[in-house]
Short mmCIF file of C-alpha atoms and ligand atoms in Angstrom, two decimals:
data_model
loop_
_atom_site.label_atom_id
_atom_site.label_comp_id
_atom_site.label_asym_id
_atom_site.label_seq_id
_atom_site.Cartn_x
_atom_site.Cartn_y
_atom_site.Cartn_z
CA UNK A 165 -22.81 -23.04 48.43
CA UNK A 166 -22.75 -25.99 50.87
CA UNK A 167 -25.72 -28.28 50.15
CA UNK A 168 -25.56 -30.60 53.15
CA UNK A 169 -25.54 -30.73 56.94
CA UNK A 170 -23.72 -33.46 58.89
CA UNK A 171 -24.89 -35.08 62.12
CA UNK A 172 -22.86 -37.16 64.52
CA UNK A 173 -24.99 -39.46 66.66
CA UNK A 174 -22.91 -40.92 69.46
CA UNK A 175 -25.32 -43.56 70.86
CA UNK A 176 -25.09 -46.21 73.56
CA UNK A 177 -24.50 -49.04 71.10
CA UNK A 178 -22.80 -47.29 68.21
CA UNK A 179 -21.57 -44.04 66.69
CA UNK A 180 -23.02 -42.78 63.42
CA UNK A 181 -22.33 -40.02 60.96
CA UNK A 182 -25.21 -39.07 58.70
CA UNK A 183 -25.31 -36.40 56.03
CA UNK A 184 -28.64 -34.80 55.07
CA UNK A 185 -29.79 -32.62 52.20
CA UNK A 186 -32.23 -29.72 52.46
CA UNK A 187 -35.23 -32.06 52.12
CA UNK A 188 -34.06 -33.83 55.30
CA UNK A 189 -33.13 -36.96 53.32
CA UNK A 190 -30.02 -38.93 54.25
CA UNK A 191 -27.48 -38.89 51.43
CA UNK A 192 -24.84 -40.85 53.29
CA UNK A 193 -24.48 -42.79 56.50
CA UNK A 194 -21.89 -44.79 58.37
CA UNK A 195 -22.19 -46.58 61.71
CA UNK A 196 -19.83 -48.53 64.01
CA UNK A 197 -20.50 -50.30 67.29
CA UNK A 198 -18.18 -49.95 70.27
CA UNK A 199 -17.42 -52.27 73.16
CA UNK A 200 -19.80 -52.54 76.11
CA UNK A 201 -17.69 -53.07 79.23
CA UNK A 202 -19.31 -54.78 82.27
CA UNK A 203 -16.66 -54.85 85.03
CA UNK A 204 -19.13 -55.90 87.77
CA UNK A 205 -22.85 -56.68 88.02
CA UNK A 206 -24.73 -53.43 87.47
CA UNK A 207 -21.68 -51.56 86.11
CA UNK A 208 -21.52 -50.44 82.46
CA UNK A 209 -18.59 -48.54 80.91
CA UNK A 210 -17.40 -47.31 77.51
CA UNK A 211 -13.89 -46.39 76.42
CA UNK A 212 -13.98 -42.68 75.36
CA UNK A 213 -10.84 -43.09 73.23
CA UNK A 214 -12.44 -45.97 71.32
CA UNK A 215 -15.59 -43.87 70.87
CA UNK A 216 -13.63 -40.92 69.44
CA UNK A 217 -11.73 -43.27 67.15
CA UNK A 218 -15.03 -44.82 65.89
CA UNK A 219 -16.46 -41.31 65.46
CA UNK A 220 -13.56 -40.28 63.24
CA UNK A 221 -13.92 -43.49 61.22
CA UNK A 222 -17.63 -43.01 60.57
CA UNK A 223 -17.08 -39.37 59.57
CA UNK A 224 -14.41 -40.37 57.02
CA UNK A 225 -16.59 -43.18 55.75
CA UNK A 226 -19.78 -41.10 55.38
CA UNK A 227 -17.93 -38.27 53.61
CA UNK A 228 -16.14 -40.69 51.30
CA UNK A 229 -19.28 -42.67 50.40
CA UNK A 230 -21.02 -39.46 49.32
CA UNK A 231 -17.88 -38.07 47.63
CA UNK A 232 -18.00 -34.88 49.72
CA UNK A 233 -15.38 -32.46 51.01
CA UNK A 234 -15.59 -30.05 53.97
CA UNK A 235 -16.84 -27.13 51.86
CA UNK A 236 -19.95 -29.17 50.92
CA UNK A 237 -21.05 -29.19 54.58
CA UNK A 238 -22.81 -26.09 55.91
CA UNK A 239 -22.83 -27.10 59.58
CA UNK A 240 -22.37 -30.00 61.99
CA UNK A 241 -24.77 -31.09 64.73
CA UNK A 242 -23.89 -33.48 67.54
CA UNK A 243 -26.29 -35.71 69.42
CA UNK A 244 -25.48 -38.27 72.05
CA UNK A 245 -26.36 -40.89 74.61
CA UNK A 246 -27.16 -38.65 77.54
CA UNK A 247 -25.85 -38.79 81.15
CA UNK A 248 -22.82 -40.98 80.27
CA UNK A 249 -19.96 -39.33 82.11
CA UNK A 250 -16.37 -38.66 81.02
CA UNK A 251 -13.73 -36.83 83.06
CA UNK A 252 -10.50 -36.06 81.24
CA UNK A 253 -7.30 -34.05 81.46
CA UNK A 254 -7.67 -30.96 79.29
CA UNK A 255 -3.88 -30.76 78.80
CA UNK A 256 -3.33 -34.30 77.54
CA UNK A 257 -6.81 -35.25 76.30
CA UNK A 258 -6.59 -38.50 78.29
CA UNK A 259 -9.66 -39.68 80.25
CA UNK A 260 -8.95 -40.44 83.91
CA UNK A 261 -11.38 -43.35 83.84
CA UNK A 262 -13.70 -45.11 81.40
CA UNK A 263 -16.97 -43.33 80.64
CA UNK A 264 -19.59 -44.39 83.20
CA UNK A 265 -22.68 -45.19 81.17
CA UNK A 266 -26.19 -43.96 81.99
CA UNK A 267 -27.32 -47.54 82.74
CA UNK A 268 -24.63 -48.03 85.40
CA UNK A 269 -25.96 -48.48 88.96
CA UNK A 270 -22.73 -48.09 90.98
CA UNK A 271 -23.88 -44.76 92.44
CA UNK A 272 -26.82 -46.26 94.36
CA UNK A 273 -25.19 -45.63 97.75
CA UNK A 274 -24.23 -42.08 96.76
CA UNK A 275 -27.84 -41.46 95.75
CA UNK A 276 -29.17 -42.90 99.03
CA UNK A 277 -26.85 -40.60 100.99
CA UNK A 278 -27.83 -37.57 98.95
CA UNK A 279 -31.52 -38.28 99.59
CA UNK A 280 -31.00 -38.09 103.34
CA UNK A 281 -34.37 -37.89 105.08
CA UNK A 282 -35.87 -35.91 102.24
CA UNK A 283 -36.23 -38.81 99.82
CA UNK A 284 -35.92 -39.32 96.14
CA UNK A 285 -37.65 -36.08 95.15
CA UNK A 286 -35.32 -33.82 97.12
CA UNK A 287 -34.02 -32.05 94.00
CA UNK A 288 -37.01 -32.58 91.72
CA UNK A 289 -38.35 -29.06 91.82
CA UNK A 290 -35.06 -27.47 90.74
CA UNK A 291 -33.91 -30.18 88.33
CA UNK A 292 -37.09 -32.01 87.20
CA UNK A 293 -35.43 -35.31 88.11
CA UNK A 294 -35.66 -37.88 90.94
CA UNK A 295 -32.40 -38.81 92.67
CA UNK A 296 -31.39 -41.93 90.74
CA UNK A 297 -28.26 -43.66 89.52
CA UNK A 298 -29.20 -42.67 85.95
CA UNK A 299 -27.92 -39.07 86.09
CA UNK A 300 -24.38 -37.69 85.72
CA UNK A 301 -23.89 -35.66 88.93
CA UNK A 302 -23.49 -38.72 91.19
CA UNK A 303 -21.32 -40.40 88.52
CA UNK A 304 -18.94 -37.39 88.54
CA UNK A 305 -18.83 -37.61 92.33
CA UNK A 306 -17.99 -41.32 92.11
CA UNK A 307 -15.02 -40.60 89.83
CA UNK A 308 -13.82 -37.73 92.03
CA UNK A 309 -14.10 -39.91 95.15
CA UNK A 310 -12.69 -43.13 93.73
CA UNK A 311 -10.07 -42.38 91.09
CA UNK A 312 -6.79 -41.27 92.57
CA UNK A 313 -5.72 -37.70 91.93
CA UNK A 314 -8.82 -36.61 90.02
CA UNK A 315 -10.30 -34.39 92.72
CA UNK A 316 -7.02 -32.51 93.07
CA UNK A 317 -6.78 -32.19 89.27
CA UNK A 318 -10.33 -30.85 89.18
CA UNK A 319 -9.52 -28.29 91.88
CA UNK A 320 -6.51 -27.16 89.83
CA UNK A 321 -8.76 -26.85 86.75
CA UNK A 322 -7.01 -29.64 84.80
CA UNK A 323 -9.73 -32.30 85.05
CA UNK A 324 -12.84 -31.39 83.09
CA UNK A 325 -16.19 -33.14 82.77
CA UNK A 326 -18.43 -33.76 79.84
CA UNK A 327 -21.19 -35.98 78.59
CA UNK A 328 -20.54 -37.53 75.20
CA UNK A 329 -21.68 -34.37 73.37
CA UNK A 330 -19.05 -32.32 75.19
CA UNK A 331 -16.33 -34.92 74.63
CA UNK A 332 -17.05 -35.18 70.89
CA UNK A 333 -17.40 -31.39 70.38
CA UNK A 334 -14.17 -30.75 72.33
CA UNK A 335 -12.35 -33.26 70.14
CA UNK A 336 -13.93 -31.99 66.90
CA UNK A 337 -13.04 -28.37 67.62
CA UNK A 338 -9.37 -28.95 68.39
CA UNK A 339 -9.10 -30.90 71.69
CA UNK A 340 -5.95 -29.93 73.57
CA UNK A 341 -5.43 -27.12 71.05
CA UNK A 342 -8.29 -25.00 72.31
CA UNK A 343 -11.30 -27.32 71.88
CA UNK A 344 -14.63 -25.81 72.95
CA UNK A 345 -15.72 -27.05 76.41
CA UNK A 346 -19.47 -26.67 75.96
CA UNK A 347 -22.76 -28.47 76.31
CA UNK A 348 -26.38 -27.57 75.57
CA UNK A 349 -29.36 -27.15 77.89
CA UNK A 350 -30.78 -30.61 77.14
CA UNK A 351 -27.59 -32.41 78.08
CA UNK A 352 -26.72 -30.13 81.00
CA UNK A 353 -30.10 -30.79 82.58
CA UNK A 354 -29.36 -34.54 82.79
CA UNK A 355 -26.44 -34.00 85.14
CA UNK A 356 -28.89 -33.01 87.92
CA UNK A 357 -26.65 -30.00 88.44
CA UNK A 358 -28.68 -27.55 86.34
CA UNK A 359 -31.67 -25.41 87.27
CA UNK A 360 -34.59 -26.13 84.96
CA UNK A 361 -35.69 -22.53 85.31
CA UNK A 362 -33.00 -20.27 83.84
CA UNK A 363 -30.94 -23.24 82.60
CA UNK A 364 -27.79 -22.42 84.63
CA UNK A 365 -25.58 -24.58 86.85
CA UNK A 366 -26.94 -24.69 90.39
CA UNK A 367 -24.11 -23.91 92.82
CA UNK A 368 -25.93 -25.39 95.82
CA UNK A 369 -26.41 -28.74 94.12
CA UNK A 370 -22.79 -28.71 92.89
CA UNK A 371 -21.76 -28.20 96.51
CA UNK A 372 -24.12 -30.92 97.75
CA UNK A 373 -22.60 -33.38 95.28
CA UNK A 374 -19.09 -32.07 95.89
CA UNK A 375 -18.51 -31.30 92.21
CA UNK A 376 -16.12 -28.35 91.59
CA UNK A 377 -17.96 -25.84 89.43
CA UNK A 378 -14.90 -25.18 87.24
CA UNK A 379 -14.88 -28.69 85.76
CA UNK A 380 -18.30 -28.11 84.17
CA UNK A 381 -18.75 -27.01 80.53
CA UNK A 382 -20.45 -23.78 79.48
CA UNK A 383 -24.18 -24.24 78.84
CA UNK A 384 -25.19 -23.05 75.37
CA UNK A 385 -28.35 -23.14 73.22
CA UNK A 386 -29.05 -26.41 71.34
CA UNK A 387 -28.93 -24.49 68.08
CA UNK A 388 -26.40 -21.70 68.38
CA UNK A 389 -25.81 -19.04 65.71
CA UNK A 390 -22.78 -17.97 67.73
CA UNK A 391 -21.25 -21.39 66.93
CA UNK A 392 -19.52 -23.58 69.56
CA UNK A 393 -16.36 -23.81 67.44
CA UNK A 394 -15.01 -24.92 64.07
CA UNK A 395 -13.58 -28.22 62.96
CA UNK A 396 -9.84 -28.18 62.39
CA UNK A 397 -8.28 -28.53 58.93
CA UNK A 398 -6.44 -31.62 60.12
CA UNK A 399 -9.57 -33.10 61.78
CA UNK A 400 -11.75 -35.90 60.40
CA UNK A 401 -13.79 -33.59 58.12
CA UNK A 402 -10.57 -32.25 56.59
CA UNK A 403 -11.58 -28.58 56.74
CA UNK A 404 -13.24 -25.79 58.68
CA UNK A 405 -16.97 -26.31 59.36
CA UNK A 406 -19.09 -24.66 62.11
CA UNK A 407 -20.20 -26.98 64.92
CA UNK A 408 -23.39 -25.32 66.08
CA UNK A 409 -26.04 -27.94 67.00
CA UNK A 410 -26.07 -30.03 70.18
CA UNK A 411 -29.00 -32.03 71.57
CA UNK A 412 -29.31 -35.08 73.83
CA UNK A 413 -30.38 -37.94 71.58
CA UNK A 414 -33.95 -38.18 72.82
CA UNK A 415 -34.52 -34.46 72.45
CA UNK A 416 -32.88 -34.65 69.01
CA UNK A 417 -35.37 -37.34 67.97
CA UNK A 418 -38.21 -35.09 69.17
CA UNK A 419 -36.87 -32.34 66.91
CA UNK A 420 -36.27 -34.81 64.04
CA UNK A 421 -39.89 -35.94 64.36
CA UNK A 422 -40.85 -32.23 64.23
CA UNK A 423 -42.79 -32.35 67.51
CA UNK A 424 -42.70 -28.55 67.75
CA UNK A 425 -46.23 -28.03 69.08
CA UNK A 426 -47.46 -28.52 72.63
CA UNK A 427 -48.98 -32.01 72.97
CA UNK A 428 -46.88 -33.65 70.22
CA UNK A 429 -44.93 -36.74 71.30
CA UNK A 430 -42.51 -39.35 69.97
CA UNK A 431 -41.11 -42.63 71.28
CA UNK A 432 -37.58 -43.77 70.35
CA UNK A 433 -36.70 -47.48 70.59
CA UNK A 434 -32.90 -47.82 70.87
CA UNK A 435 -30.86 -49.39 73.66
CA UNK A 436 -33.45 -47.91 75.99
CA UNK A 437 -36.80 -46.43 75.07
CA UNK A 438 -37.74 -42.82 75.62
CA UNK A 439 -41.05 -41.03 75.11
CA UNK A 440 -41.04 -37.22 75.10
CA UNK A 441 -44.07 -34.95 75.03
CA UNK A 442 -43.59 -31.29 74.12
CA UNK A 443 -45.09 -29.10 76.91
CA UNK A 444 -44.02 -25.78 75.42
CA UNK A 445 -42.25 -23.08 77.40
CA UNK A 446 -44.09 -24.19 80.53
CA UNK A 447 -42.31 -26.39 83.09
CA UNK A 448 -44.74 -29.19 83.96
CA UNK A 449 -43.71 -31.14 87.07
CA UNK A 450 -44.70 -34.80 86.95
CA UNK A 451 -46.84 -36.43 89.62
CA UNK A 452 -46.63 -39.82 87.93
CA UNK A 453 -42.96 -40.74 87.77
CA UNK A 454 -41.92 -38.91 84.62
CA UNK A 455 -39.03 -36.49 84.19
CA UNK A 456 -39.28 -32.81 83.35
CA UNK A 457 -36.56 -31.88 80.90
CA UNK A 458 -35.59 -29.16 78.43
CA UNK A 459 -36.61 -30.27 74.93
CA UNK A 460 -34.60 -27.71 72.95
CA UNK A 461 -33.46 -24.11 72.93
CA UNK A 462 -33.01 -22.52 69.54
CA UNK A 463 -30.79 -19.42 69.63
CA UNK A 464 -32.28 -16.64 71.77
CA UNK A 465 -35.77 -18.12 71.81
CA UNK A 466 -37.09 -19.37 75.16
CA UNK A 467 -36.36 -22.95 76.19
CA UNK A 468 -39.07 -25.43 75.21
CA UNK A 469 -39.63 -28.19 77.80
CA UNK A 470 -40.88 -31.78 77.68
CA UNK A 471 -42.20 -34.52 79.91
CA UNK A 472 -40.14 -37.66 79.47
CA UNK A 473 -40.78 -41.33 80.19
CA UNK A 474 -37.40 -43.08 80.28
CA UNK A 475 -37.16 -46.88 79.99
CA UNK A 476 -33.67 -48.24 80.64
CA UNK A 477 -33.86 -51.51 78.74
CA UNK A 478 -35.48 -51.92 75.31
CA UNK A 479 -33.13 -52.93 72.44
CA UNK A 480 -30.61 -53.86 75.14
CA UNK A 481 -32.70 -56.92 75.95
CA UNK A 482 -32.33 -58.03 72.32
CA UNK A 483 -28.58 -57.46 72.54
CA UNK A 484 -28.55 -59.58 75.69
CA UNK A 485 -30.41 -62.41 73.92
CA UNK A 486 -27.83 -62.13 71.12
CA UNK A 487 -24.54 -61.61 72.98
CA UNK A 488 -25.01 -63.29 76.35
CA UNK A 489 -27.75 -65.87 75.82
CA UNK A 490 -26.72 -66.61 72.21
CA UNK A 491 -30.34 -67.28 71.27
CA UNK A 492 -30.01 -65.25 68.05
CA UNK A 493 -27.19 -64.20 65.73
CA UNK A 494 -28.40 -60.72 64.82
CA UNK A 495 -30.82 -58.30 66.46
CA UNK A 496 -33.19 -58.67 63.51
CA UNK A 497 -33.40 -62.47 64.12
CA UNK A 498 -35.46 -61.84 67.24
CA UNK A 499 -38.52 -61.16 65.11
CA UNK A 500 -38.49 -64.53 63.31
CA UNK A 501 -37.82 -66.34 66.57
CA UNK A 502 -40.75 -64.56 68.23
CA UNK A 503 -43.00 -65.34 65.26
CA UNK A 504 -42.43 -69.07 65.88
CA UNK A 505 -44.96 -68.87 68.73
CA UNK A 506 -48.54 -67.63 68.80
CA UNK A 507 -48.27 -65.70 72.05
CA UNK A 508 -46.12 -65.40 75.18
CA UNK A 509 -47.31 -68.75 76.59
CA UNK A 510 -47.91 -67.09 79.97
CA UNK A 511 -44.30 -65.90 80.29
CA UNK A 512 -43.46 -62.31 81.33
CA UNK A 513 -39.91 -60.98 81.19
CA UNK A 514 -39.23 -57.80 83.17
CA UNK A 515 -35.73 -56.68 82.09
CA UNK A 516 -34.96 -54.54 85.15
CA UNK A 517 -31.21 -54.98 84.51
CA UNK A 518 -30.45 -51.44 85.69
CA UNK A 519 -33.28 -51.23 88.20
CA UNK A 520 -36.54 -49.75 86.96
CA UNK A 521 -36.73 -46.24 85.52
CA UNK A 522 -40.04 -44.53 84.73
CA UNK A 523 -42.55 -44.58 86.21
CA UNK A 524 -41.13 -46.56 89.18
CA UNK A 525 -37.58 -45.24 89.78
CA UNK A 526 -36.51 -48.28 91.78
CA UNK A 527 -32.75 -48.72 91.70
CA UNK A 528 -33.03 -51.86 93.83
CA UNK A 529 -35.23 -53.75 91.37
CA UNK A 530 -33.60 -56.45 89.23
CA UNK A 531 -34.82 -58.43 86.24
CA UNK A 532 -37.24 -61.36 86.52
CA UNK A 533 -38.81 -63.92 84.24
CA UNK A 534 -42.07 -65.22 85.66
CA UNK A 535 -44.85 -67.59 84.62
CA UNK A 536 -42.42 -70.29 83.46
CA UNK A 537 -43.63 -73.81 82.69
CA UNK A 538 -42.15 -76.69 80.68
CA UNK A 539 -44.39 -75.65 77.78
CA UNK A 540 -42.08 -72.71 77.01
CA UNK A 541 -39.59 -72.59 74.12
CA UNK A 542 -36.88 -70.23 72.82
CA UNK A 543 -39.58 -68.50 70.80
CA UNK A 544 -41.38 -67.51 73.98
CA UNK A 545 -38.21 -65.84 75.31
CA UNK A 546 -37.99 -63.72 72.19
CA UNK A 547 -41.70 -62.94 72.29
CA UNK A 548 -41.69 -62.02 76.00
CA UNK A 549 -38.62 -59.80 75.51
CA UNK A 550 -40.33 -57.83 72.72
CA UNK A 551 -43.62 -57.63 74.61
CA UNK A 552 -41.74 -56.14 77.59
CA UNK A 553 -40.83 -53.14 75.45
CA UNK A 554 -44.46 -52.61 74.47
CA UNK A 555 -45.79 -52.90 78.05
CA UNK A 556 -43.16 -50.54 79.43
CA UNK A 557 -44.15 -48.01 76.78
CA UNK A 558 -47.80 -48.36 77.83
CA UNK A 559 -46.87 -47.61 81.45
CA UNK A 560 -45.07 -44.48 80.37
CA UNK A 561 -47.89 -43.35 78.10
CA UNK A 562 -50.45 -43.83 80.88
CA UNK A 563 -48.30 -41.64 83.17
CA UNK A 564 -47.90 -39.02 80.46
CA UNK A 565 -51.61 -38.78 79.80
CA UNK A 566 -52.27 -38.48 83.54
CA UNK A 567 -49.67 -35.71 83.96
CA UNK A 568 -50.50 -33.67 80.88
CA UNK A 569 -54.20 -34.29 80.36
CA UNK A 570 -53.30 -34.88 76.68
CA UNK A 571 -54.94 -37.97 75.13
CA UNK A 572 -52.59 -39.18 72.43
CA UNK A 573 -54.25 -39.95 69.09
CA UNK A 574 -51.23 -41.65 67.51
CA UNK A 575 -47.64 -42.36 68.50
CA UNK A 576 -44.72 -41.31 66.29
CA UNK A 577 -41.92 -43.87 66.64
CA UNK A 578 -38.27 -44.15 65.56
CA UNK A 579 -34.94 -45.79 66.52
CA UNK A 580 -33.26 -49.10 65.69
CA UNK A 581 -36.06 -51.34 67.00
CA UNK A 582 -38.81 -49.90 64.78
CA UNK A 583 -37.57 -52.16 62.00
CA UNK A 584 -39.31 -54.89 64.02
CA UNK A 585 -42.82 -55.15 62.55
CA UNK A 586 -44.05 -57.67 65.11
CA UNK A 587 -43.13 -55.28 67.92
CA UNK A 588 -44.73 -52.31 66.18
CA UNK A 589 -48.03 -54.16 65.67
CA UNK A 590 -48.00 -55.39 69.25
CA UNK A 591 -47.24 -51.85 70.43
CA UNK A 592 -50.33 -50.54 68.65
CA UNK A 593 -52.37 -53.40 70.16
CA UNK A 594 -51.17 -52.71 73.71
CA UNK A 595 -51.69 -48.95 73.47
CA UNK A 596 -54.92 -49.00 71.51
CA UNK A 597 -53.68 -46.16 69.28
CA UNK A 598 -52.01 -46.20 65.85
CA UNK A 599 -48.22 -46.28 65.73
CA UNK A 600 -46.55 -44.31 62.94
CA UNK A 601 -43.04 -44.71 61.55
CA UNK A 602 -41.69 -41.75 59.54
CA UNK A 603 -39.88 -42.01 56.21
CA UNK A 604 -36.62 -41.11 57.95
CA UNK A 605 -36.53 -43.39 61.01
CA UNK A 606 -33.12 -41.95 62.02
CA UNK A 607 -34.90 -39.03 63.67
CA UNK A 608 -32.11 -38.58 66.21
CA UNK A 609 -29.45 -37.74 63.63
CA UNK A 610 -31.94 -35.68 61.64
CA UNK A 611 -32.81 -33.62 64.74
CA UNK A 612 -29.14 -32.82 65.36
CA UNK A 613 -28.77 -31.81 61.71
CA UNK A 614 -31.84 -29.56 61.99
CA UNK A 615 -30.40 -27.84 65.10
CA UNK A 616 -27.10 -27.15 63.33
CA UNK A 617 -28.71 -26.17 60.01
CA UNK A 618 -31.08 -23.76 61.73
CA UNK A 619 -28.14 -21.97 63.37
CA UNK A 620 -26.53 -21.14 60.02
CA UNK A 621 -29.77 -20.44 58.10
CA UNK A 622 -29.62 -23.69 56.05
CA UNK A 623 -33.20 -24.24 57.26
CA UNK A 624 -34.99 -20.97 57.94
CA UNK A 625 -37.55 -22.13 60.47
CA UNK A 626 -39.33 -25.15 61.95
CA UNK A 627 -42.07 -24.99 59.28
CA UNK A 628 -39.51 -25.95 56.66
CA UNK A 629 -38.60 -28.96 58.77
CA UNK A 630 -42.23 -29.99 59.23
CA UNK A 631 -42.67 -30.10 55.47
CA UNK A 632 -39.88 -32.69 55.30
CA UNK A 633 -41.70 -35.12 57.61
CA UNK A 634 -43.68 -37.95 55.98
CA UNK A 635 -45.16 -41.33 56.95
CA UNK A 636 -43.52 -44.59 55.96
CA UNK A 637 -45.95 -46.97 57.71
CA UNK A 638 -48.78 -46.96 60.28
CA UNK A 639 -49.85 -49.93 62.43
CA UNK A 640 -53.50 -49.82 63.50
CA UNK A 641 -54.48 -51.45 66.80
CA UNK A 642 -56.16 -54.85 66.60
CA UNK A 643 -59.79 -55.13 67.80
CA UNK A 644 -58.82 -57.90 70.23
CA UNK A 645 -58.76 -56.41 73.74
CA UNK A 646 -56.57 -59.17 75.26
CA UNK A 647 -53.18 -57.47 74.99
CA UNK A 648 -54.58 -54.18 76.24
CA UNK A 649 -56.45 -55.58 79.21
CA UNK A 650 -55.47 -59.12 80.29
CA UNK A 651 -51.82 -59.26 79.25
CA UNK A 652 -51.11 -55.76 80.54
CA UNK A 653 -52.63 -56.72 83.89
CA UNK A 654 -50.29 -59.73 84.11
CA UNK A 655 -47.35 -57.53 83.15
CA UNK A 656 -48.12 -55.18 86.04
CA UNK A 657 -48.18 -58.17 88.37
CA UNK A 658 -44.84 -59.40 86.98
CA UNK A 659 -43.26 -55.97 87.58
CA UNK A 660 -44.05 -56.15 91.29
CA UNK A 661 -41.99 -59.37 91.50
CA UNK A 662 -38.79 -57.39 90.70
CA UNK A 663 -39.08 -54.85 93.52
CA UNK A 664 -36.73 -54.67 96.55
CA UNK A 665 -34.37 -57.29 95.17
CA UNK A 666 -30.97 -55.71 95.95
CA UNK A 667 -30.18 -55.89 99.67
N1 LIG B 215 -35.00 -55.76 64.03
C1 LIG B 215 -34.79 -55.50 65.33
N2 LIG B 215 -35.59 -56.02 66.28
C2 LIG B 215 -35.40 -55.75 67.59
N3 LIG B 215 -34.40 -54.96 68.05
C3 LIG B 215 -33.57 -54.42 67.16
C4 LIG B 215 -33.70 -54.65 65.76
N4 LIG B 215 -32.72 -53.96 65.13
C5 LIG B 215 -32.00 -53.33 66.10
N5 LIG B 215 -32.50 -53.60 67.33
C6 LIG B 215 -32.02 -53.09 68.62
O1 LIG B 215 -31.99 -51.68 68.52
C7 LIG B 215 -30.86 -51.15 69.24
C8 LIG B 215 -30.10 -50.22 68.33
O2 LIG B 215 -30.89 -49.12 68.02
P1 LIG B 215 -30.25 -47.66 67.97
O3 LIG B 215 -31.38 -46.73 67.73
O4 LIG B 215 -29.13 -47.69 67.00
O5 LIG B 215 -29.70 -47.58 69.45
P2 LIG B 215 -28.71 -46.59 70.23
O6 LIG B 215 -29.01 -45.20 69.73
O7 LIG B 215 -29.11 -46.80 71.65
O8 LIG B 215 -27.30 -47.00 69.99
C9 LIG B 215 -30.02 -52.34 69.68
O9 LIG B 215 -30.20 -52.49 71.07
C10 LIG B 215 -30.59 -53.52 68.94
O10 LIG B 215 -30.59 -54.68 69.75
O1 LIG B 216 -28.37 -44.41 73.14
P1 LIG B 216 -29.84 -44.47 73.27
O2 LIG B 216 -30.55 -44.14 72.01
O3 LIG B 216 -30.34 -45.73 73.88
O4 LIG B 216 -30.26 -43.30 74.29
C1 LIG B 216 -29.74 -43.28 75.56
C2 LIG B 216 -30.35 -42.13 76.33
O5 LIG B 216 -29.93 -40.89 75.87
C3 LIG B 216 -30.07 -42.27 77.80
O6 LIG B 216 -30.69 -41.22 78.49
#
């Protein structure tokens, strides 16, 4: 009897393989970063071949560390950076172009044209999303319009599209030898080509964006007892295992944090930062700049939806301080550097590197550092960068409370940045509610494992998963009102300085 479930988490910064036992505890883990490619200002790409190669490496490594073979694994779940777009030749397995990453802003003109006179919310009712560079539909159009021969190949049925979930599942289940070309409702929705209601491709929007319908994957449940496909004997797991869980990474973290009831929310601090609030089977349209998105669909049960506050730059600002500014050597160093100063010294850093996402949706905003004086030191840069993550989260939480009428009592957090204790305390101070980190902070991978395990009966129901959740640490808000009131007011003022920058 297989005692474990494997999860592959293909994130913006790295790819991970984690193996969990029935108690939802990680028994093995392996992670590798991949290259971030910046060909022009505002453009961000990944190499899909490098990503698949890293994925295979982390699978081998995680299996080897735990001394496991394929028959020990009951099921595999995949979770992924959402929206990032790959178009490849199904006969050769070769991508026609690098993956265009969710943060990439090259489709701003395409989005402007698509808006026409109707504005940013033209497709919001059907898709739950504003027209923005973030989503895959316009990225597919860019590849079809700009890479020679791809449109013709798509018309012939040779060029196929996928987000990273689709790419990884296709590869895992055999690739050119009959790999499954599938996605799940959570990922499909982020293309802007899917109807929220009914969770099917919308032919009118496909036509509007000039995307041939036949290049799109089949939309399946996030946890699918019918199984997307099986790993090949000569694949990285070395044997036949059902691949039957697929969730966008933010939805996976919501599942991993066991937010199964209406009104439960989590916030994940990775490259970006994403807060999701479970709204049940009801589709709640946002009036305050949030997204409406499927949260998960388990088998034949109805789709559960969420309100989402997406922040483009969170951990990415720390990477930028490390890789481009060379202020720190490792991401973790940012905490010590920030602790060298008492406060932000009046400096506010709005990292609108990819424009501003929720709640503003301004593609033409760009980053700004304001309030600078000669008093400031390197420590203030680190401090202001971390504070920016906390203020952006407050903006999203305010919007979520306004949209849902739910007053959050505590915030469940996870992701790479929650190792940063200074940030977590400041987050509690800015929000005025406790912030809680679970025992397993890799909620994203755990959520993908839960989706796959549920499909094969490894976990019987969501109650079993809830029992696995436990608290590692809680940060209580400080009594001092300054961060909540005065600093947040200055942050709001700083944000306005980034608007309308791109001509
Ligand atoms: N101790 C830390 N303090 C602040 N940021 C951190 C810390 N550790 C990691 N990070 C940031 O967290 C991000 C990685 O988190 P992760 O959840 O793995 O992201 P992703 O899923 O987007 O690849 C990186 O952007 C990194 O800069
Ligand atoms: O890779 P992450 O964790 O920053 O998540 C990226 C999101 O899925 C983008 O929508």
